[in-house]
């Protein structure tokens, strides 16, 4: 390895040997760890402290189980083992809707304030005198603080948007210009070229093609759910087939059934705006990350239909050694959009990045769900949907009441995956601190 030694610095004007030296060093086999060693001397007594410093990407977004630029719905038997965050900016529509059967084992964070910036009113009087009476995120007293009953239980009113349990709401949580400065939350943070350069086109598909719609009626891919559904001519690839470092070229709108993907699976949607890729997977195995290029939409009303990753049936994700399972900026990601009564379950390790990410059915996520599409141009917004079976996305659920069991557990010690640019920071590893003679 190599080292940098700072000569002794004297900190006393009267004592000759009152000084300290600093040594930075690292080893070739672990270049991202800098070891800091400081030795102090005072009147013949020597003491040394040592701590390791980790060189890493700034990864504030991974502190959250869910980080979204749009509204977040959490419904059904969903448990979020960590904090959640929304950068939804419109005060008249709630950034969160959490039903009573869901639990957030962490804080709920919003960029909105619980103080009216014009009147200074708080709590239940926040919008007194205005013509538009919005939602109640939670029940607050006149000082803008949560209310509790005589037994110390938090009071939840029937009109509150947050009905489920949580560790409380943090208001006015900003990262510079709202959420856009948090790495991983804007399109310019992403460059997936390195993944594309490692992948080669899938050589052949089945001789037949099928016509499907997105969204479709419940249980029938060949029937549109409305007149506005997108008709797709899908290139079909029926397994068992195994692909390694494979690329799906633009406009294939492919359907993969019982296929295995080793290494990278790259989904290309083109760069001109005239091409797209809505890809459906059914009962596939992924032994590596699923990555897309970075489409940039301009006032498109049906973007979420065109560029989409649609996972149906039961997928197997065996990629525990990567930082991201799905890296699909500005793509609509629909995971587990199936009837959960069939017993299907999806287990994913690593970040799941999409424009809007919807998770339904039965799923276990060990990482952060990031919905990074900027919805500020849509006053009603799109919803990042955890648990609800109706609304945006596909339509494979068969009953409005179908809900599965969803668990999301973040890993804040994980690094941001390659393909997301962020500032480089040096952080002490607290467990490595020690003192010696």
Short mmCIF file of C-alpha atoms in Angstrom, two decimals:
data_model
loop_
_atom_site.label_atom_id
_atom_site.label_comp_id
_atom_site.label_asym_id
_atom_site.label_seq_id
_atom_site.Cartn_x
_atom_site.Cartn_y
_atom_site.Cartn_z
CA UNK A 1 0.00 0.00 0.00
CA UNK A 2 0.99 3.62 0.45
CA UNK A 3 0.96 6.19 3.19
CA UNK A 4 1.03 9.90 3.95
CA UNK A 5 2.64 11.10 7.18
CA UNK A 6 2.14 14.60 8.55
CA UNK A 7 5.14 15.68 10.65
CA UNK A 8 4.74 16.40 14.34
CA UNK A 9 2.55 19.39 15.16
CA UNK A 10 3.34 21.09 18.45
CA UNK A 11 0.30 22.24 20.48
CA UNK A 12 2.11 23.85 23.39
CA UNK A 13 4.25 26.95 23.49
CA UNK A 14 5.99 25.91 26.70
CA UNK A 15 6.41 22.13 26.53
CA UNK A 16 8.78 20.76 23.92
CA UNK A 17 7.30 17.27 23.57
CA UNK A 18 3.59 18.25 23.51
CA UNK A 19 2.79 17.33 19.93
CA UNK A 20 0.97 14.87 17.70
CA UNK A 21 1.56 13.23 14.34
CA UNK A 22 -0.98 11.95 11.82
CA UNK A 23 -0.52 9.02 9.49
CA UNK A 24 -2.89 8.05 6.66
CA UNK A 25 -2.29 4.68 5.01
CA UNK A 26 -4.09 1.98 3.02
CA UNK A 27 -3.38 -1.45 1.57
CA UNK A 28 -3.45 -2.42 -2.09
CA UNK A 29 -5.93 -5.24 -1.48
CA UNK A 30 -8.43 -2.85 0.16
CA UNK A 31 -8.00 0.54 -1.55
CA UNK A 32 -11.36 1.97 -0.45
CA UNK A 33 -10.38 1.88 3.24
CA UNK A 34 -8.10 4.62 4.58
CA UNK A 35 -6.62 3.99 8.01
CA UNK A 36 -6.11 7.08 10.21
CA UNK A 37 -3.52 6.85 12.96
CA UNK A 38 -2.86 9.78 15.30
CA UNK A 39 -0.11 9.62 17.93
CA UNK A 40 0.07 12.26 20.66
CA UNK A 41 2.89 13.00 23.12
CA UNK A 42 2.70 15.06 26.31
CA UNK A 43 5.43 15.15 28.98
CA UNK A 44 6.76 11.78 27.92
CA UNK A 45 3.39 10.05 27.78
CA UNK A 46 2.39 8.58 24.40
CA UNK A 47 -1.11 7.67 23.25
CA UNK A 48 -2.35 6.50 19.88
CA UNK A 49 -5.81 6.34 18.31
CA UNK A 50 -6.69 4.46 15.15
CA UNK A 51 -9.90 4.47 13.06
CA UNK A 52 -10.74 3.23 9.57
CA UNK A 53 -12.32 5.59 7.02
CA UNK A 54 -14.44 4.28 4.16
CA UNK A 55 -14.31 5.95 0.73
CA UNK A 56 -17.78 5.56 -0.80
CA UNK A 57 -20.52 7.17 -2.81
CA UNK A 58 -22.93 9.42 -0.95
CA UNK A 59 -25.92 7.14 -0.45
CA UNK A 60 -28.50 9.12 1.57
CA UNK A 61 -31.29 7.56 -0.48
CA UNK A 62 -30.44 4.12 0.92
CA UNK A 63 -31.36 5.30 4.41
CA UNK A 64 -34.96 4.85 3.34
CA UNK A 65 -36.95 1.71 2.64
CA UNK A 66 -38.96 3.71 0.09
CA UNK A 67 -37.80 6.96 -1.55
CA UNK A 68 -40.17 8.50 -4.08
CA UNK A 69 -40.64 11.73 -6.02
CA UNK A 70 -44.33 10.99 -6.21
CA UNK A 71 -47.10 9.96 -3.86
CA UNK A 72 -46.82 6.68 -1.96
CA UNK A 73 -49.65 4.27 -1.20
CA UNK A 74 -49.04 1.48 1.30
CA UNK A 75 -51.94 -0.91 1.75
CA UNK A 76 -52.77 -4.47 2.66
CA UNK A 77 -50.53 -6.69 4.75
CA UNK A 78 -47.43 -4.57 4.11
CA UNK A 79 -44.65 -4.01 6.63
CA UNK A 80 -41.93 -1.45 5.92
CA UNK A 81 -38.91 -2.07 8.15
CA UNK A 82 -37.45 1.43 7.93
CA UNK A 83 -38.09 5.06 7.07
CA UNK A 84 -39.97 6.23 3.98
CA UNK A 85 -39.69 9.48 1.99
CA UNK A 86 -41.77 11.37 -0.58
CA UNK A 87 -40.84 14.52 -2.49
CA UNK A 88 -44.45 15.08 -3.62
CA UNK A 89 -44.80 18.87 -3.61
CA UNK A 90 -48.53 19.64 -3.96
CA UNK A 91 -50.01 20.59 -0.59
CA UNK A 92 -53.60 19.88 -1.67
CA UNK A 93 -53.05 16.12 -2.23
CA UNK A 94 -51.50 13.90 0.41
CA UNK A 95 -48.01 12.53 -0.29
CA UNK A 96 -48.91 9.37 1.66
CA UNK A 97 -51.89 7.09 2.04
CA UNK A 98 -51.30 4.26 4.51
CA UNK A 99 -54.13 1.96 5.54
CA UNK A 100 -54.62 0.59 9.04
CA UNK A 101 -53.45 -2.92 8.12
CA UNK A 102 -50.00 -1.66 7.10
CA UNK A 103 -47.05 -0.79 9.34
CA UNK A 104 -44.06 1.52 8.88
CA UNK A 105 -41.37 0.62 11.39
CA UNK A 106 -39.68 3.97 10.97
CA UNK A 107 -40.45 7.61 10.27
CA UNK A 108 -42.57 9.07 7.48
CA UNK A 109 -40.75 11.95 5.79
CA UNK A 110 -42.25 14.67 3.59
CA UNK A 111 -40.96 17.89 2.04
CA UNK A 112 -44.30 19.52 2.87
CA UNK A 113 -44.76 21.59 6.01
CA UNK A 114 -47.35 21.44 8.77
CA UNK A 115 -47.30 25.23 9.01
CA UNK A 116 -49.23 27.41 6.56
CA UNK A 117 -46.51 29.68 5.11
CA UNK A 118 -48.99 32.55 4.62
CA UNK A 119 -50.97 32.54 7.84
CA UNK A 120 -48.59 30.75 10.18
CA UNK A 121 -51.43 28.48 11.29
CA UNK A 122 -50.65 24.94 12.45
CA UNK A 123 -52.43 21.70 13.15
CA UNK A 124 -56.19 21.57 12.61
CA UNK A 125 -56.27 25.29 11.74
CA UNK A 126 -53.63 24.91 9.00
CA UNK A 127 -56.02 25.89 6.22
CA UNK A 128 -58.65 27.82 8.16
CA UNK A 129 -60.32 30.46 6.02
CA UNK A 130 -59.29 28.91 2.70
CA UNK A 131 -61.70 27.55 0.12
CA UNK A 132 -59.75 24.34 -0.34
CA UNK A 133 -59.75 22.05 2.68
CA UNK A 134 -57.13 19.36 2.01
CA UNK A 135 -56.39 16.10 3.76
CA UNK A 136 -55.23 15.50 7.32
CA UNK A 137 -51.96 13.59 7.17
CA UNK A 138 -52.24 12.91 10.91
CA UNK A 139 -54.19 14.30 13.88
CA UNK A 140 -52.33 17.36 15.22
CA UNK A 141 -52.94 19.74 18.10
CA UNK A 142 -52.94 23.54 17.83
CA UNK A 143 -49.13 23.57 17.99
CA UNK A 144 -48.79 21.17 15.11
CA UNK A 145 -47.80 18.20 17.27
CA UNK A 146 -49.32 14.68 17.25
CA UNK A 147 -52.09 14.06 19.78
CA UNK A 148 -52.14 11.17 22.25
CA UNK A 149 -54.86 9.69 24.45
CA UNK A 150 -54.65 9.17 28.21
CA UNK A 151 -52.94 5.78 27.72
CA UNK A 152 -50.22 7.35 25.56
CA UNK A 153 -51.53 5.95 22.29
CA UNK A 154 -51.36 8.17 19.24
CA UNK A 155 -54.80 9.42 18.21
CA UNK A 156 -55.74 8.46 14.64
CA UNK A 157 -58.85 10.12 13.25
CA UNK A 158 -61.00 8.51 10.58
CA UNK A 159 -60.01 11.26 8.12
CA UNK A 160 -56.24 10.85 8.57
CA UNK A 161 -54.34 9.73 5.47
CA UNK A 162 -51.95 7.75 7.69
CA UNK A 163 -54.02 5.08 9.41
CA UNK A 164 -51.28 2.50 9.97
CA UNK A 165 -48.66 2.49 12.70
CA UNK A 166 -45.41 4.42 12.33
CA UNK A 167 -42.75 6.18 14.38
CA UNK A 168 -44.11 9.59 13.42
CA UNK A 169 -44.02 12.15 10.64
CA UNK A 170 -41.09 14.46 9.85
CA UNK A 171 -42.15 17.59 7.97
CA UNK A 172 -40.08 19.92 5.75
CA UNK A 173 -37.39 17.31 5.05
CA UNK A 174 -35.32 18.86 2.27
CA UNK A 175 -32.18 18.00 0.37
CA UNK A 176 -31.19 21.32 -1.17
CA UNK A 177 -33.73 21.90 -3.91
CA UNK A 178 -36.30 19.49 -2.46
CA UNK A 179 -35.28 15.93 -3.40
CA UNK A 180 -33.42 16.60 -6.62
CA UNK A 181 -30.05 16.86 -4.89
CA UNK A 182 -30.35 13.47 -3.21
CA UNK A 183 -28.28 11.13 -5.43
CA UNK A 184 -30.44 8.63 -7.26
CA UNK A 185 -33.52 10.85 -7.48
CA UNK A 186 -32.97 12.59 -10.84
CA UNK A 187 -32.38 11.27 -14.34
CA UNK A 188 -28.99 12.97 -14.75
CA UNK A 189 -27.68 10.79 -11.88
CA UNK A 190 -27.89 7.73 -14.13
CA UNK A 191 -25.54 6.42 -16.80
CA UNK A 192 -26.03 2.74 -17.61
CA UNK A 193 -23.70 2.66 -20.63
CA UNK A 194 -21.24 0.32 -18.91
CA UNK A 195 -23.96 -2.31 -18.59
CA UNK A 196 -25.07 -1.98 -22.22
CA UNK A 197 -21.48 -2.36 -23.45
CA UNK A 198 -21.23 -5.76 -21.75
CA UNK A 199 -24.42 -7.16 -23.28
CA UNK A 200 -25.15 -8.67 -26.70
CA UNK A 201 -28.47 -8.91 -28.51
CA UNK A 202 -30.67 -11.92 -27.84
CA UNK A 203 -30.23 -13.84 -31.11
CA UNK A 204 -33.57 -15.54 -31.69
CA UNK A 205 -37.18 -15.52 -30.56
CA UNK A 206 -40.02 -17.94 -31.22
CA UNK A 207 -41.52 -17.90 -34.70
CA UNK A 208 -44.83 -16.68 -33.31
CA UNK A 209 -45.76 -13.28 -31.90
CA UNK A 210 -48.66 -12.44 -29.62
CA UNK A 211 -50.83 -9.36 -29.19
CA UNK A 212 -51.25 -8.11 -25.63
CA UNK A 213 -52.50 -4.93 -24.00
CA UNK A 214 -51.17 -2.86 -21.17
CA UNK A 215 -53.07 -2.40 -18.93
CA UNK A 216 -55.28 -5.41 -19.59
CA UNK A 217 -58.42 -6.84 -18.05
CA UNK A 218 -57.94 -9.01 -14.99
CA UNK A 219 -56.47 -12.36 -15.93
CA UNK A 220 -56.48 -11.78 -19.70
CA UNK A 221 -53.47 -10.13 -21.36
CA UNK A 222 -55.17 -10.09 -24.77
CA UNK A 223 -58.02 -7.79 -23.70
CA UNK A 224 -57.54 -4.05 -22.98
CA UNK A 225 -58.77 -2.71 -19.68
CA UNK A 226 -59.88 0.53 -21.38
CA UNK A 227 -59.85 2.30 -24.72
CA UNK A 228 -56.62 3.98 -23.66
CA UNK A 229 -54.68 0.73 -23.17
CA UNK A 230 -51.55 0.31 -25.27
CA UNK A 231 -51.62 -2.50 -27.85
CA UNK A 232 -48.36 -4.44 -27.97
CA UNK A 233 -47.04 -6.93 -30.50
CA UNK A 234 -44.77 -9.05 -28.34
CA UNK A 235 -41.84 -11.11 -29.57
CA UNK A 236 -42.09 -14.34 -27.60
CA UNK A 237 -39.22 -16.34 -26.12
CA UNK A 238 -40.41 -19.52 -24.43
CA UNK A 239 -38.02 -21.49 -22.27
CA UNK A 240 -36.27 -23.29 -21.08
CA UNK A 241 -33.66 -20.90 -22.51
CA UNK A 242 -30.55 -19.50 -20.83
CA UNK A 243 -28.98 -16.17 -21.78
CA UNK A 244 -25.77 -14.59 -20.47
CA UNK A 245 -25.16 -10.82 -20.55
CA UNK A 246 -28.11 -10.38 -22.89
CA UNK A 247 -29.70 -7.28 -24.44
CA UNK A 248 -33.31 -6.82 -25.54
CA UNK A 249 -33.30 -4.36 -28.43
CA UNK A 250 -35.82 -1.52 -28.63
CA UNK A 251 -39.40 -2.17 -29.76
CA UNK A 252 -39.31 -5.92 -29.16
CA UNK A 253 -41.87 -5.53 -26.33
CA UNK A 254 -40.83 -9.08 -25.57
CA UNK A 255 -42.48 -11.81 -23.54
CA UNK A 256 -40.03 -14.14 -21.78
CA UNK A 257 -41.47 -17.33 -20.30
CA UNK A 258 -39.44 -19.77 -18.17
CA UNK A 259 -36.11 -18.22 -19.18
CA UNK A 260 -32.89 -17.91 -17.17
CA UNK A 261 -30.70 -14.81 -17.36
CA UNK A 262 -27.11 -14.98 -16.16
CA UNK A 263 -25.11 -11.81 -15.64
CA UNK A 264 -26.62 -8.60 -17.00
CA UNK A 265 -30.01 -8.34 -18.68
CA UNK A 266 -30.12 -4.98 -20.50
CA UNK A 267 -33.40 -3.54 -21.81
CA UNK A 268 -32.92 -0.93 -24.53
CA UNK A 269 -35.70 1.49 -25.43
CA UNK A 270 -33.86 3.70 -27.91
CA UNK A 271 -33.02 7.38 -27.61
CA UNK A 272 -35.13 9.07 -30.27
CA UNK A 273 -38.46 8.92 -28.42
CA UNK A 274 -40.06 6.98 -31.26
CA UNK A 275 -39.19 3.58 -29.83
CA UNK A 276 -39.89 1.95 -26.50
CA UNK A 277 -39.87 -1.41 -24.74
CA UNK A 278 -42.65 -2.88 -22.62
CA UNK A 279 -41.25 -6.25 -21.55
CA UNK A 280 -43.13 -8.95 -19.65
CA UNK A 281 -41.48 -11.77 -17.71
CA UNK A 282 -43.29 -14.89 -16.58
CA UNK A 283 -41.68 -17.43 -14.22
CA UNK A 284 -38.10 -16.43 -15.06
CA UNK A 285 -34.80 -16.76 -13.17
CA UNK A 286 -32.43 -13.80 -12.84
CA UNK A 287 -28.83 -14.43 -11.77
CA UNK A 288 -27.79 -10.82 -12.17
CA UNK A 289 -29.17 -7.26 -12.41
CA UNK A 290 -31.88 -6.05 -14.79
CA UNK A 291 -30.80 -2.70 -16.28
CA UNK A 292 -32.34 -0.27 -18.77
CA UNK A 293 -31.14 2.81 -20.56
CA UNK A 294 -32.44 6.22 -19.48
CA UNK A 295 -35.46 7.47 -21.45
CA UNK A 296 -36.25 11.16 -21.10
CA UNK A 297 -39.95 11.97 -21.44
CA UNK A 298 -41.42 15.32 -22.47
CA UNK A 299 -45.04 15.84 -21.37
CA UNK A 300 -45.96 12.29 -22.32
CA UNK A 301 -49.27 11.12 -20.85
CA UNK A 302 -48.73 7.39 -21.44
CA UNK A 303 -45.01 7.00 -20.73
CA UNK A 304 -45.75 4.40 -18.06
CA UNK A 305 -47.42 2.15 -20.62
CA UNK A 306 -44.57 2.27 -23.15
CA UNK A 307 -41.38 1.70 -21.18
CA UNK A 308 -42.23 -0.91 -18.61
CA UNK A 309 -40.84 -3.97 -16.86
CA UNK A 310 -43.79 -6.21 -16.03
CA UNK A 311 -43.11 -9.25 -13.80
CA UNK A 312 -45.88 -11.83 -13.68
CA UNK A 313 -46.02 -15.30 -12.24
CA UNK A 314 -43.21 -16.09 -9.81
CA UNK A 315 -39.72 -14.88 -10.60
CA UNK A 316 -36.53 -16.11 -8.96
CA UNK A 317 -33.93 -13.44 -8.19
CA UNK A 318 -30.58 -14.95 -7.23
CA UNK A 319 -28.31 -11.91 -7.30
CA UNK A 320 -27.39 -11.30 -3.68
CA UNK A 321 -23.90 -10.04 -4.51
CA UNK A 322 -24.99 -6.95 -6.48
CA UNK A 323 -26.15 -3.57 -5.23
CA UNK A 324 -29.26 -3.42 -7.43
CA UNK A 325 -31.74 -6.04 -8.55
CA UNK A 326 -33.48 -3.66 -10.94
CA UNK A 327 -31.86 -0.47 -12.27
CA UNK A 328 -34.51 0.98 -14.58
CA UNK A 329 -34.57 4.80 -14.38
CA UNK A 330 -37.82 6.31 -15.75
CA UNK A 331 -39.24 2.84 -16.50
CA UNK A 332 -42.53 1.73 -15.00
CA UNK A 333 -41.68 -1.29 -12.84
CA UNK A 334 -44.53 -3.64 -11.92
CA UNK A 335 -43.47 -6.45 -9.62
CA UNK A 336 -45.73 -9.23 -8.40
CA UNK A 337 -48.82 -7.85 -10.09
CA UNK A 338 -50.61 -11.16 -9.67
CA UNK A 339 -53.35 -12.82 -7.70
CA UNK A 340 -51.59 -13.53 -4.38
CA UNK A 341 -53.98 -16.35 -3.58
CA UNK A 342 -51.91 -18.51 -5.92
CA UNK A 343 -49.09 -18.55 -3.38
CA UNK A 344 -46.56 -16.83 -5.64
CA UNK A 345 -43.73 -14.98 -3.93
CA UNK A 346 -40.91 -12.73 -5.16
CA UNK A 347 -37.73 -12.21 -3.12
CA UNK A 348 -35.28 -9.49 -4.20
CA UNK A 349 -31.99 -8.30 -2.71
CA UNK A 350 -30.59 -4.88 -3.60
CA UNK A 351 -32.09 -1.58 -4.70
CA UNK A 352 -35.10 -1.51 -7.01
CA UNK A 353 -34.97 1.63 -9.17
CA UNK A 354 -37.76 2.69 -11.51
CA UNK A 355 -39.63 5.74 -12.70
CA UNK A 356 -42.60 4.47 -10.72
CA UNK A 357 -42.28 1.20 -8.80
CA UNK A 358 -45.40 -0.82 -7.97
CA UNK A 359 -45.15 -3.91 -5.77
CA UNK A 360 -48.13 -6.21 -5.33
CA UNK A 361 -48.92 -9.78 -4.39
CA UNK A 362 -46.39 -11.52 -2.13
CA UNK A 363 -42.92 -9.99 -2.09
CA UNK A 364 -39.86 -9.64 0.12
CA UNK A 365 -37.50 -6.77 -0.68
CA UNK A 366 -34.09 -6.46 0.99
CA UNK A 367 -33.04 -3.03 -0.25
CA UNK A 368 -34.47 0.39 -1.10
CA UNK A 369 -37.38 0.99 -3.48
CA UNK A 370 -36.63 4.17 -5.48
CA UNK A 371 -39.34 5.82 -7.62
CA UNK A 372 -37.32 8.61 -9.25
CA UNK A 373 -39.58 9.92 -12.05
CA UNK A 374 -40.35 13.64 -11.70
CA UNK A 375 -44.14 13.91 -11.53
CA UNK A 376 -44.23 17.68 -10.93
CA UNK A 377 -45.80 18.16 -14.36
CA UNK A 378 -48.87 16.15 -13.32
CA UNK A 379 -51.06 17.87 -10.73
CA UNK A 380 -52.71 14.61 -9.67
CA UNK A 381 -49.44 12.73 -9.93
CA UNK A 382 -48.72 9.07 -10.28
CA UNK A 383 -48.57 6.76 -7.31
CA UNK A 384 -45.82 4.45 -6.12
CA UNK A 385 -48.04 1.60 -5.08
CA UNK A 386 -47.13 -0.91 -2.36
CA UNK A 387 -49.83 -3.51 -1.90
CA UNK A 388 -52.84 -2.08 -3.72
CA UNK A 389 -54.04 -4.28 -6.57
CA UNK A 390 -55.90 -1.66 -8.57
CA UNK A 391 -54.76 1.53 -10.30
CA UNK A 392 -51.63 2.11 -12.41
CA UNK A 393 -49.73 -0.72 -13.99
CA UNK A 394 -51.02 -4.03 -15.25
CA UNK A 395 -54.22 -5.75 -14.32
CA UNK A 396 -53.46 -9.36 -13.52
CA UNK A 397 -55.18 -9.34 -10.14
CA UNK A 398 -58.62 -10.90 -10.24
CA UNK A 399 -60.34 -9.35 -7.25
CA UNK A 400 -60.23 -5.81 -5.79
CA UNK A 401 -59.68 -7.30 -2.36
CA UNK A 402 -56.68 -9.43 -3.34
CA UNK A 403 -53.70 -8.41 -1.23
CA UNK A 404 -50.53 -10.28 -0.49
CA UNK A 405 -47.84 -10.03 2.18
CA UNK A 406 -45.11 -7.50 1.42
CA UNK A 407 -41.95 -6.90 3.46
CA UNK A 408 -39.43 -4.17 2.61
CA UNK A 409 -36.17 -4.01 4.59
CA UNK A 410 -33.53 -1.42 3.61
CA UNK A 411 -29.77 -1.87 3.92
CA UNK A 412 -28.33 1.59 4.69
CA UNK A 413 -24.79 0.16 4.76
CA UNK A 414 -25.09 -0.90 1.13
CA UNK A 415 -23.34 1.17 -1.55
CA UNK A 416 -25.13 2.81 -4.46
CA UNK A 417 -24.95 0.56 -7.51
CA UNK A 418 -22.74 1.34 -10.48
CA UNK A 419 -24.64 3.49 -12.95
CA UNK A 420 -25.68 6.07 -10.35
CA UNK A 421 -23.34 9.04 -10.02
CA UNK A 422 -23.02 10.75 -6.66
CA UNK A 423 -20.45 12.68 -4.62
CA UNK A 424 -17.61 10.68 -3.09
CA UNK A 425 -17.52 10.92 0.69
CA UNK A 426 -15.20 9.61 3.39
CA UNK A 427 -16.94 8.29 6.49
CA UNK A 428 -15.45 6.84 9.68
CA UNK A 429 -16.24 3.23 10.49
CA UNK A 430 -17.16 3.65 14.13
CA UNK A 431 -16.63 0.02 15.06
CA UNK A 432 -12.94 0.24 14.11
CA UNK A 433 -12.02 2.97 16.62
CA UNK A 434 -9.40 1.88 19.15
CA UNK A 435 -6.83 3.41 21.50
CA UNK A 436 -3.36 2.21 22.35
CA UNK A 437 0.00 3.15 23.72
#
